Coordinates of C-alpha atoms in Angstrom, one line a residue:
X100 CA 9.3 -151.5 -15.8
X101 CA 7.1 -154.4 -15.5
X102 CA 6.7 -154.7 -11.8
X103 CA 4.1 -154.1 -9.2
X104 CA 3.1 -150.3 -9.0
X105 CA 3.6 -149.8 -4.8
X106 CA 3.1 -146.1 -2.9
X107 CA 6.2 -144.6 -2.3
X108 CA 6.7 -143.3 1.4
X109 CA 4.7 -141.2 2.2
X110 CA 6.7 -137.7 3.0
X111 CA 2.9 -136.3 5.1
X112 CA 2.8 -135.8 7.9
X113 CA 2.5 -139.4 10.5
X114 CA -0.8 -139.0 11.3
X115 CA -1.5 -138.9 7.8
X116 CA -0.2 -142.5 6.8
X117 CA -2.0 -145.7 6.8
X118 CA -0.8 -149.4 7.1
X119 CA -0.9 -151.5 4.7
X120 CA -3.8 -153.4 6.9
X121 CA -5.3 -149.9 8.1
X122 CA -5.8 -149.1 4.1
X123 CA -8.0 -152.7 3.5
X124 CA -9.8 -151.8 6.6
X125 CA -10.8 -148.8 5.4
X126 CA -11.9 -149.5 1.3
X127 CA -8.6 -147.7 -0.1
X128 CA -6.7 -150.8 -0.8
X129 CA -6.2 -151.0 -4.4
X130 CA -4.0 -153.4 -6.7
X131 CA -2.4 -152.9 -10.0
X132 CA 0.0 -156.2 -10.3
X133 CA 2.2 -155.1 -13.3
X134 CA 2.5 -156.9 -16.8
X135 CA 4.3 -160.0 -17.4
X136 CA 7.5 -159.6 -18.9
X137 CA 6.7 -161.6 -21.8
X138 CA 3.0 -160.7 -22.0
X139 CA 4.9 -157.1 -22.5
X140 CA 7.1 -159.0 -25.5
X141 CA 4.6 -160.5 -26.9
X142 CA 2.2 -157.5 -27.4
X143 CA 5.3 -155.3 -28.7
X144 CA 6.1 -158.2 -31.1
X145 CA 2.4 -158.3 -32.2
X146 CA 2.3 -154.5 -33.1
X147 CA 5.5 -155.1 -34.6
X148 CA 4.0 -157.8 -36.7
X149 CA 1.1 -156.0 -37.7
X150 CA 2.7 -152.7 -39.0
X151 CA 5.4 -154.7 -41.0
X152 CA 1.9 -156.2 -42.7
X153 CA 0.7 -152.4 -43.2
X154 CA 3.7 -151.2 -44.7
X155 CA 3.8 -154.2 -47.0
X156 CA -0.1 -153.7 -47.4
X157 CA 0.7 -149.7 -48.2
X158 CA 3.5 -150.7 -50.9
X159 CA 1.4 -153.3 -52.5
X160 CA -1.1 -150.6 -52.8
X161 CA 0.3 -147.2 -54.1
X162 CA 2.0 -150.5 -56.6
X163 CA -1.5 -151.1 -57.7
X164 CA -1.1 -154.2 -57.0
X165 CA -3.5 -154.0 -53.5
X166 CA -7.5 -153.6 -54.5
X167 CA -9.0 -154.3 -51.3
X168 CA -11.3 -151.5 -50.4
X169 CA -10.6 -151.4 -46.5
X170 CA -6.7 -150.4 -47.1
X171 CA -7.7 -147.2 -48.8
X172 CA -7.5 -143.3 -46.9
X173 CA -10.9 -142.5 -48.3
X174 CA -9.7 -138.5 -47.8
X175 CA -7.1 -138.8 -50.0
X176 CA -9.3 -139.1 -53.5
X177 CA -11.9 -136.1 -52.1
X178 CA -8.5 -133.4 -51.4
X179 CA -9.4 -133.3 -48.5
X180 CA -7.1 -132.1 -45.6
X181 CA -5.7 -135.2 -43.7
X182 CA -8.0 -135.6 -40.6
X183 CA -5.0 -137.8 -39.0
X184 CA -1.7 -137.5 -38.6
X185 CA -0.1 -140.1 -41.2
X186 CA 1.0 -142.9 -38.4
X187 CA -2.7 -142.7 -36.9
X188 CA -4.1 -142.9 -40.5
X189 CA -2.0 -146.2 -41.1
X190 CA -3.3 -147.4 -37.8
X191 CA -6.7 -146.7 -38.6
X192 CA -6.4 -147.9 -42.0
X193 CA -4.4 -151.3 -41.4
X194 CA -5.0 -152.0 -37.6
X195 CA -8.2 -150.6 -36.4
X196 CA -10.1 -151.3 -39.2
X197 CA -9.5 -155.1 -39.4
X198 CA -11.2 -155.4 -35.8
X199 CA -13.9 -152.2 -36.3
X200 CA -16.9 -154.9 -36.2
X201 CA -15.8 -154.7 -32.4
X202 CA -16.7 -151.2 -32.0
X203 CA -19.7 -149.1 -31.7
X204 CA -22.1 -152.0 -31.9
X205 CA -25.7 -150.3 -32.5
X206 CA -27.5 -150.9 -29.9
X207 CA -31.8 -152.1 -30.6
X208 CA -32.8 -151.4 -27.2
X209 CA -32.9 -149.6 -24.0
X210 CA -29.3 -150.6 -22.3
X211 CA -30.2 -152.4 -19.5
X212 CA -28.8 -155.4 -17.9
X213 CA -30.1 -157.1 -21.1
X214 CA -30.5 -155.6 -24.6
X215 CA -30.7 -156.4 -28.0
X216 CA -27.6 -155.2 -30.4
X217 CA -28.5 -154.8 -33.7
X218 CA -26.8 -157.7 -36.2
X219 CA -24.7 -156.5 -38.8
X220 CA -22.2 -157.8 -41.8
X221 CA -19.4 -156.4 -43.4
X222 CA -18.8 -157.6 -47.3
X223 CA -15.7 -155.4 -47.4
X224 CA -13.9 -156.3 -44.5
X225 CA -15.5 -153.5 -41.8
X226 CA -15.1 -150.3 -44.3
X227 CA -18.6 -150.8 -44.2
X228 CA -21.9 -152.4 -42.9
X229 CA -25.2 -153.6 -43.7
X230 CA -28.0 -154.8 -41.8
X231 CA -29.6 -158.2 -41.7
X232 CA -32.8 -157.1 -39.8
X233 CA -31.8 -159.4 -37.1
X234 CA -31.0 -159.0 -33.3
X235 CA -28.7 -160.8 -31.1
X236 CA -30.2 -160.4 -27.4
X237 CA -27.3 -159.8 -25.0
X238 CA -26.3 -159.5 -20.9
X239 CA -25.2 -155.7 -21.2
X240 CA -21.3 -155.4 -19.0
X241 CA -20.4 -152.3 -21.1
X242 CA -23.0 -149.7 -20.1
X243 CA -22.8 -147.2 -17.4
X244 CA -25.9 -148.2 -15.5
X245 CA -24.8 -148.5 -12.1
X246 CA -27.9 -148.8 -10.2
X247 CA -30.4 -149.9 -13.4
X248 CA -32.8 -147.1 -13.9
X249 CA -31.9 -147.5 -17.5
X250 CA -35.6 -149.0 -18.1
X251 CA -37.9 -149.3 -20.7
X252 CA -41.3 -149.4 -18.0
X253 CA -40.9 -148.3 -13.9
X254 CA -41.7 -145.3 -12.7
X255 CA -38.7 -143.5 -14.1
X256 CA -39.9 -144.0 -17.4
X257 CA -43.2 -143.2 -16.7
X258 CA -42.1 -140.0 -15.1
X259 CA -40.5 -138.8 -18.4
X260 CA -42.7 -139.9 -20.5
X261 CA -45.8 -137.9 -18.5
X262 CA -43.8 -134.9 -18.8
X263 CA -43.3 -135.1 -22.6
X264 CA -47.4 -134.7 -22.3
X265 CA -47.3 -131.7 -20.1
X266 CA -44.1 -130.1 -21.1
X267 CA -42.8 -131.4 -24.3
X268 CA -39.5 -132.1 -25.3
X269 CA -37.4 -129.4 -26.1
X270 CA -37.4 -125.4 -24.8
X271 CA -35.4 -124.1 -27.6
X272 CA -33.9 -121.6 -25.6
X273 CA -31.0 -121.0 -22.7
X274 CA -31.3 -121.1 -19.1
X275 CA -30.4 -117.6 -19.0
X276 CA -33.2 -116.8 -21.4
X277 CA -36.4 -118.1 -21.8
X278 CA -35.3 -121.7 -20.5
X279 CA -35.4 -122.0 -17.1
X280 CA -38.9 -123.6 -16.0
X281 CA -39.7 -125.0 -12.1
X282 CA -38.8 -128.4 -12.9
X283 CA -34.7 -127.1 -13.9
X284 CA -35.1 -124.8 -9.9
X285 CA -37.1 -128.3 -8.3
X286 CA -33.8 -130.6 -9.7
X287 CA -31.1 -128.2 -8.4
X288 CA -32.9 -127.4 -5.1
X289 CA -33.4 -131.5 -4.7
X290 CA -29.8 -132.5 -5.7
X291 CA -28.4 -129.9 -3.4
X292 CA -30.6 -131.0 -0.6
X293 CA -28.9 -134.9 -1.6
X294 CA -25.9 -133.5 -1.7
X295 CA -26.1 -132.0 1.5
X296 CA -24.6 -128.2 0.0
X297 CA -25.9 -125.1 -0.4
X298 CA -26.6 -124.7 -4.1
X299 CA -26.2 -126.3 -7.6
X300 CA -26.4 -125.8 -11.2
X301 CA -26.6 -128.6 -13.9
X302 CA -26.0 -128.6 -17.3
X303 CA -27.4 -130.5 -19.9
X304 CA -24.1 -132.1 -21.3
X305 CA -22.0 -134.0 -18.7
X306 CA -18.9 -133.4 -21.1
X307 CA -19.4 -130.2 -21.3
X308 CA -19.9 -129.6 -17.7
X309 CA -15.8 -129.6 -17.2
X310 CA -14.9 -128.6 -20.2
X311 CA -17.1 -125.2 -20.5
X312 CA -16.9 -124.9 -16.5
X313 CA -13.3 -124.9 -15.4
X314 CA -12.4 -121.9 -17.8
X315 CA -14.9 -120.0 -15.5
X316 CA -13.4 -120.3 -12.2
X317 CA -9.7 -120.6 -13.4
X318 CA -7.8 -118.6 -15.7
X319 CA -4.0 -116.8 -15.8
X320 CA -2.5 -116.6 -13.2
X321 CA -3.5 -119.7 -11.6
X322 CA -2.1 -122.8 -11.3
X323 CA -4.3 -126.4 -12.1
X324 CA -2.2 -129.9 -10.3
X325 CA -4.4 -132.3 -11.9
X326 CA -4.3 -136.5 -12.2
X327 CA -2.3 -138.0 -14.5
X328 CA -4.9 -140.3 -15.7
X329 CA -7.9 -137.5 -15.5
X330 CA -10.7 -137.7 -18.0
X331 CA -10.5 -136.0 -21.4
X332 CA -12.9 -133.7 -20.5
X333 CA -10.7 -132.1 -17.4
X334 CA -7.9 -132.0 -19.9
X335 CA -10.0 -129.8 -22.3
X336 CA -11.3 -127.6 -19.5
X337 CA -8.0 -127.2 -18.2
X338 CA -6.3 -126.4 -21.7
X339 CA -9.6 -123.3 -22.9
X340 CA -9.1 -121.8 -19.0
X341 CA -5.6 -120.4 -19.8
X342 CA -4.1 -121.8 -16.2
X343 CA -0.7 -123.4 -16.1
X344 CA -1.2 -126.6 -15.3
X345 CA 0.8 -129.7 -14.0
X346 CA 0.4 -132.9 -13.6
X347 CA 1.2 -135.1 -11.1
X348 CA 1.6 -139.2 -10.7
X349 CA -2.2 -141.1 -10.4
X350 CA -3.3 -140.8 -6.9
X351 CA 0.4 -140.0 -5.5
X352 CA -0.1 -138.0 -2.9
X353 CA 3.9 -137.8 -2.1
X354 CA 4.3 -135.9 -5.6
X355 CA 1.3 -133.8 -5.3
X356 CA 2.8 -132.9 -2.1
X357 CA 5.7 -132.1 -3.2
X358 CA 4.1 -129.7 -6.3
X359 CA 2.0 -128.3 -4.5
X360 CA 5.8 -127.1 -1.8
X361 CA 7.1 -125.7 -5.0
X362 CA 4.1 -124.0 -6.0
X363 CA 3.9 -122.2 -2.6
X364 CA 8.0 -121.9 -2.6
X365 CA 8.8 -120.9 -6.3
X366 CA 5.6 -119.2 -6.7
X367 CA 5.1 -118.3 -10.8
X368 CA 7.6 -119.0 -13.2
X369 CA 10.1 -115.5 -14.2
X370 CA 8.6 -113.7 -11.9
X371 CA 8.1 -115.8 -9.0
X372 CA 4.6 -114.1 -8.0
X373 CA 2.5 -116.0 -6.0
X374 CA -0.4 -118.3 -7.6
X375 CA -3.9 -116.5 -7.5
X376 CA -5.4 -119.5 -6.8
X377 CA -4.1 -123.4 -7.4
X378 CA -6.5 -125.8 -8.1
X379 CA -6.5 -129.9 -7.4
X380 CA -8.3 -131.7 -10.1
X381 CA -8.8 -134.9 -9.8
X382 CA -11.7 -137.7 -10.2
X383 CA -13.6 -139.9 -7.7
X384 CA -13.5 -143.5 -9.8
X385 CA -11.4 -143.2 -12.5
X386 CA -13.0 -145.1 -15.6
X387 CA -10.5 -146.6 -17.3
X388 CA -8.7 -147.6 -13.9
X389 CA -11.0 -148.5 -11.5
X390 CA -9.3 -146.8 -8.5
X391 CA -10.7 -144.2 -6.5
X392 CA -8.8 -140.9 -5.0
X393 CA -7.7 -140.8 -1.8
X394 CA -10.3 -138.1 -0.8
X395 CA -9.1 -137.9 3.0
X396 CA -5.5 -137.0 1.9
X397 CA -6.5 -134.9 -0.9
X398 CA -8.2 -132.8 1.7
X399 CA -5.7 -132.4 4.5
X400 CA -3.3 -131.4 1.3
X401 CA -5.6 -129.0 0.3
X402 CA -6.3 -127.4 3.8
X403 CA -2.6 -127.7 4.3
X404 CA -1.5 -125.4 1.4
X405 CA -4.6 -123.6 1.2
X406 CA -5.5 -124.8 -2.3
X407 CA -9.2 -125.5 -3.8
X408 CA -9.9 -129.4 -4.7
X409 CA -12.4 -130.3 -7.4
X410 CA -13.6 -133.2 -7.3
X411 CA -15.0 -134.9 -10.1
X412 CA -18.1 -137.6 -9.6
X413 CA -19.1 -139.1 -12.8
X414 CA -18.4 -142.3 -12.0
X415 CA -19.1 -142.3 -8.3
X416 CA -21.7 -140.4 -7.5
X417 CA -25.2 -142.6 -6.8
X418 CA -22.5 -145.8 -7.3
X419 CA -20.3 -145.1 -4.1
X420 CA -21.1 -144.7 -0.7
X421 CA -23.9 -146.1 2.1
X422 CA -26.3 -143.1 0.6
X423 CA -25.0 -142.9 -2.9
X424 CA -23.8 -139.7 -2.8
X425 CA -20.5 -140.9 -4.2
X426 CA -16.8 -140.8 -3.0
X427 CA -17.2 -138.1 -0.1
X428 CA -20.0 -140.5 1.6
X429 CA -17.9 -143.3 0.4
X430 CA -15.1 -142.1 3.4
X431 CA -18.0 -140.1 5.2
X432 CA -16.8 -137.0 5.0
X433 CA -17.8 -133.5 4.8
X434 CA -19.1 -132.3 1.6
X435 CA -17.9 -128.3 2.3
X436 CA -14.3 -129.7 2.7
X437 CA -14.8 -130.2 -1.5
X438 CA -14.4 -126.8 -2.9
X439 CA -16.1 -128.0 -6.2
X440 CA -18.5 -130.9 -6.5
X441 CA -18.8 -132.1 -9.7
X442 CA -21.0 -135.2 -11.3
X443 CA -22.7 -136.6 -14.6
X444 CA -26.4 -137.9 -14.7
X445 CA -25.7 -140.0 -17.2
X446 CA -24.4 -143.3 -15.5
X447 CA -26.3 -143.0 -11.9
X448 CA -29.3 -141.7 -13.0
X449 CA -30.1 -143.7 -16.1
X450 CA -30.5 -139.8 -17.9
X451 CA -27.9 -137.0 -19.3
X452 CA -26.3 -133.9 -18.7
X453 CA -24.0 -132.8 -15.8
X454 CA -23.9 -130.8 -12.7
X455 CA -21.3 -128.5 -10.4
X456 CA -22.4 -128.0 -6.4
X457 CA -20.9 -126.3 -3.8
X458 CA -20.9 -123.1 -1.8
X459 CA -24.2 -120.4 -3.7
X460 CA -21.4 -117.6 -4.1
X461 CA -19.5 -120.7 -6.9
X462 CA -23.0 -121.2 -8.4
X463 CA -24.2 -117.8 -8.9
X464 CA -20.8 -116.9 -10.3
X465 CA -21.2 -119.9 -12.6
X466 CA -24.9 -118.8 -13.2
X467 CA -23.6 -115.4 -14.8
X468 CA -19.9 -116.7 -16.2
X469 CA -20.5 -120.3 -17.8
X470 CA -20.4 -120.4 -21.4
X471 CA -22.3 -124.1 -21.2
X472 CA -24.8 -122.1 -18.9
X473 CA -25.3 -118.9 -21.0
X474 CA -25.0 -120.6 -24.4
X475 CA -26.4 -124.1 -24.5
X476 CA -30.2 -125.4 -24.4
X477 CA -31.7 -126.1 -21.4
X478 CA -32.7 -129.5 -20.6
X479 CA -35.2 -131.1 -21.5
X480 CA -38.0 -132.0 -19.2
X481 CA -38.0 -136.0 -20.0
X482 CA -34.4 -135.6 -19.4
X483 CA -34.8 -133.9 -15.6
X484 CA -37.8 -136.2 -14.9
X485 CA -36.1 -139.1 -15.3
X486 CA -33.6 -137.6 -12.5
X487 CA -36.1 -136.5 -10.6
X488 CA -37.6 -139.8 -10.3
X489 CA -34.5 -141.4 -9.2
X490 CA -33.2 -138.8 -7.1
X491 CA -36.7 -139.0 -4.7
X492 CA -36.4 -143.1 -4.7
X493 CA -32.4 -142.9 -3.5
X494 CA -33.6 -140.5 -1.0
X495 CA -37.0 -142.8 0.0
X496 CA -39.1 -140.3 -0.9
X497 CA -40.7 -142.6 -3.3
X498 CA -42.5 -144.6 0.1
X499 CA -40.0 -147.5 -0.8
X500 CA -36.4 -148.9 0.5
X501 CA -35.7 -149.1 -3.6
X502 CA -33.4 -146.7 -3.5
X503 CA -31.2 -148.1 -0.9
X504 CA -31.5 -151.5 -2.1
X505 CA -30.2 -150.8 -5.7
X506 CA -27.3 -149.5 -3.7
X507 CA -26.9 -152.2 -1.7
X508 CA -27.1 -154.5 -4.7
X509 CA -24.3 -152.5 -6.7
X510 CA -22.0 -153.0 -3.6
X511 CA -22.7 -156.7 -3.7
X512 CA -22.7 -157.5 -7.2
X513 CA -19.7 -155.6 -7.4
X514 CA -17.7 -157.8 -4.9
X515 CA -18.9 -161.1 -5.6
X516 CA -17.7 -160.6 -9.7
X517 CA -14.4 -158.7 -8.8
X518 CA -13.5 -161.9 -6.1
X519 CA -14.2 -164.5 -8.6
X520 CA -12.5 -162.9 -11.2
X521 CA -9.4 -162.6 -9.0
X522 CA -9.5 -166.3 -7.9
X523 CA -9.5 -167.4 -11.2
X524 CA -6.1 -166.0 -11.8
X525 CA -7.0 -163.1 -13.5
X526 CA -5.0 -159.7 -13.0
X527 CA -7.7 -157.2 -12.0
X528 CA -7.1 -153.9 -11.6
X529 CA -8.3 -151.0 -9.1
X530 CA -10.5 -151.3 -5.5
X531 CA -12.3 -153.5 -4.5
X532 CA -15.5 -151.4 -4.3
X533 CA -15.7 -149.8 -7.7
X534 CA -18.4 -151.1 -10.1
X535 CA -15.7 -150.4 -12.7
X536 CA -14.0 -153.8 -13.5
X537 CA -11.2 -153.7 -15.7
X538 CA -9.4 -156.8 -16.8
X539 CA -6.1 -157.1 -18.6
X540 CA -5.8 -158.9 -21.6
X541 CA -2.4 -157.3 -23.2
X542 CA -2.0 -158.9 -26.6
X543 CA -4.1 -156.8 -29.4
X544 CA -5.0 -160.5 -31.0
X545 CA -6.7 -161.8 -27.3
X546 CA -8.9 -158.7 -27.5
X547 CA -10.4 -159.1 -30.3
X548 CA -11.3 -162.9 -29.7
X549 CA -12.0 -162.4 -26.2
X550 CA -14.9 -159.6 -27.5
X551 CA -16.0 -162.5 -30.2
X552 CA -16.0 -165.3 -28.6
X553 CA -17.7 -163.7 -25.5
X554 CA -20.6 -162.1 -27.8
X555 CA -20.9 -165.6 -29.0
X556 CA -21.9 -166.9 -25.6
X557 CA -24.5 -164.0 -25.0
X558 CA -22.3 -161.5 -23.4
X559 CA -21.8 -157.6 -24.5
X560 CA -18.1 -156.6 -22.9
X561 CA -16.5 -153.7 -23.8
X562 CA -12.6 -153.9 -24.7
X563 CA -10.0 -151.3 -24.7
X564 CA -6.9 -150.8 -26.4
X565 CA -3.7 -148.4 -27.8
X566 CA -4.6 -146.2 -28.3
X567 CA -7.0 -145.6 -25.3
X568 CA -4.7 -147.6 -22.9
X569 CA -0.7 -148.1 -23.0
X570 CA 0.9 -150.4 -25.9
X571 CA 1.0 -153.2 -23.0
X572 CA -2.0 -152.3 -20.9
X573 CA -5.2 -153.7 -23.0
X574 CA -8.5 -154.8 -21.4
X575 CA -11.7 -155.4 -20.9
X576 CA -13.9 -153.5 -18.9
X577 CA -17.0 -154.8 -16.9
X578 CA -19.7 -152.3 -15.5
X579 CA -21.5 -154.1 -12.8
X580 CA -25.0 -153.0 -12.5
X581 CA -27.5 -153.1 -9.6
X582 CA -29.8 -155.0 -12.1
X583 CA -27.3 -158.0 -12.7
X584 CA -28.6 -161.1 -11.1
X585 CA -26.6 -163.3 -9.6
X586 CA -27.1 -165.6 -12.9
X587 CA -26.5 -163.2 -15.0
X588 CA -23.0 -162.9 -13.2
X589 CA -22.8 -166.4 -12.8
X590 CA -23.0 -166.7 -17.0
X591 CA -20.8 -163.8 -17.7
X592 CA -18.3 -165.3 -15.0
X593 CA -18.6 -168.5 -16.7
X594 CA -17.9 -167.6 -20.0
X595 CA -15.1 -165.8 -18.8
X596 CA -13.4 -168.7 -17.4
X597 CA -14.1 -170.4 -20.5
X598 CA -12.5 -167.9 -22.7
X599 CA -10.2 -166.7 -20.5
X600 CA -8.5 -170.8 -20.8
X601 CA -9.1 -171.4 -24.4
X602 CA -6.6 -168.2 -25.3
X603 CA -4.8 -167.9 -22.2
X604 CA -6.3 -165.0 -20.6
X605 CA -4.9 -165.8 -16.9
X606 CA -1.5 -163.7 -16.2
X607 CA -1.6 -163.1 -12.6
X608 CA 1.3 -164.2 -10.5
X609 CA 0.1 -163.0 -7.6
X610 CA -3.0 -165.8 -6.9
X611 CA -3.6 -169.5 -8.7
X612 CA -4.6 -170.0 -11.4
X613 CA -8.1 -171.9 -10.7
X614 CA -11.4 -172.6 -12.8
X615 CA -14.3 -171.6 -12.0
X616 CA -16.3 -175.0 -11.3
X617 CA -13.1 -175.5 -8.3
X618 CA -13.6 -172.6 -6.8
X619 CA -16.1 -172.6 -3.6

């Protein structure tokens, strides 16, 4: 249960297999070192103790002995319908509220490589907060600002600001009515050229790009095979589509092929008629694991079984590949081999919204049938011009090599930061080229302590625990940016080294436990 995760022997034909050496050379090798047994046992014990004290506090509250506001359920007095199940409410009252200060911190500036956090304190055990009027300057390792385009000045910021002067801030209409302007068409044309596909359609919200477009292409009588670790926007879209869905083990091509084989052989349950369509839905980079999809094998499988491949490049577009075109570019593959390309503008482009790209027939279908296109307000001018400016830089149309510099800087920063963490003996998940770097913490008390100690040293990080992860897989998730300087990375590594030594976070059994000063 707590051993290292290993790939099963492949059931694909021999020409599809890769040796470990070949896999490392092709930049597909990923590590998921197993949870140490003692860490798992201590984590379970920690949650057990928290539950015992929570039940005790609830008993004292019901006995009118407990007076602290932090233990009260606010909905009970108002006779509202409970928003949570009983244990969820219990967890919120007695566990989450204790450490609520490390989550949802308000940001007081542009979320670039360094930013200001608004200082807040609580007088009632994290039930409410009051602001002191001060800010905390910190290096930002929590935002998906991969290429550093989230800036308060510079070419992109000025393009967004100037667009307001000529186009205003909103159109107050949908794309299908009066909301399509010249700059919307320009964005979709330029993006299709950048991605090397026939056509593209843009939407104002990244989450809705998945949730509202999957129901427009899949329906009853279809089968969707979804990676077990897919984002909730994909899961919601699958559920809303009405199609039958199955999950396959994360990045496990053997499990996927077995399900594809069974779908072809047995057809639909009951009457065994063939499925109308079979979709495979995966992500380019998985935001909680730092892993990347095995796109070459996915394309081989989808061709072999005549399925459709839906690739979510929300985190990989801009951040992966020598030209920043995502996982397709990373593997140097033909984008026409992927039936539906999806991505967002909220990460690498420093803006908001999302897109679907592919064949013109697909995009024309979505323009008519997608609720995200028909009912949502169109993207505002400054949002679009931020993306256009970013694209021009990435494509070198600004007359500089700044786009390529950002892509290369992100790759260098990612490999440097990951290698240092691994060499110090921390357990780090994912692919060595993924700018999302999860480092395992496991125990709930250490999650809280690590977050607070890092902020005290001027480093803002995102820590994630149950229920966002499995109970014994709490972690800190570092997001690397091209705008991080080597000095910023070294300062963060020094703080991680110090805090990790203080609260004993060096769990790895594969690598020697060393201090940062001892590394060459």
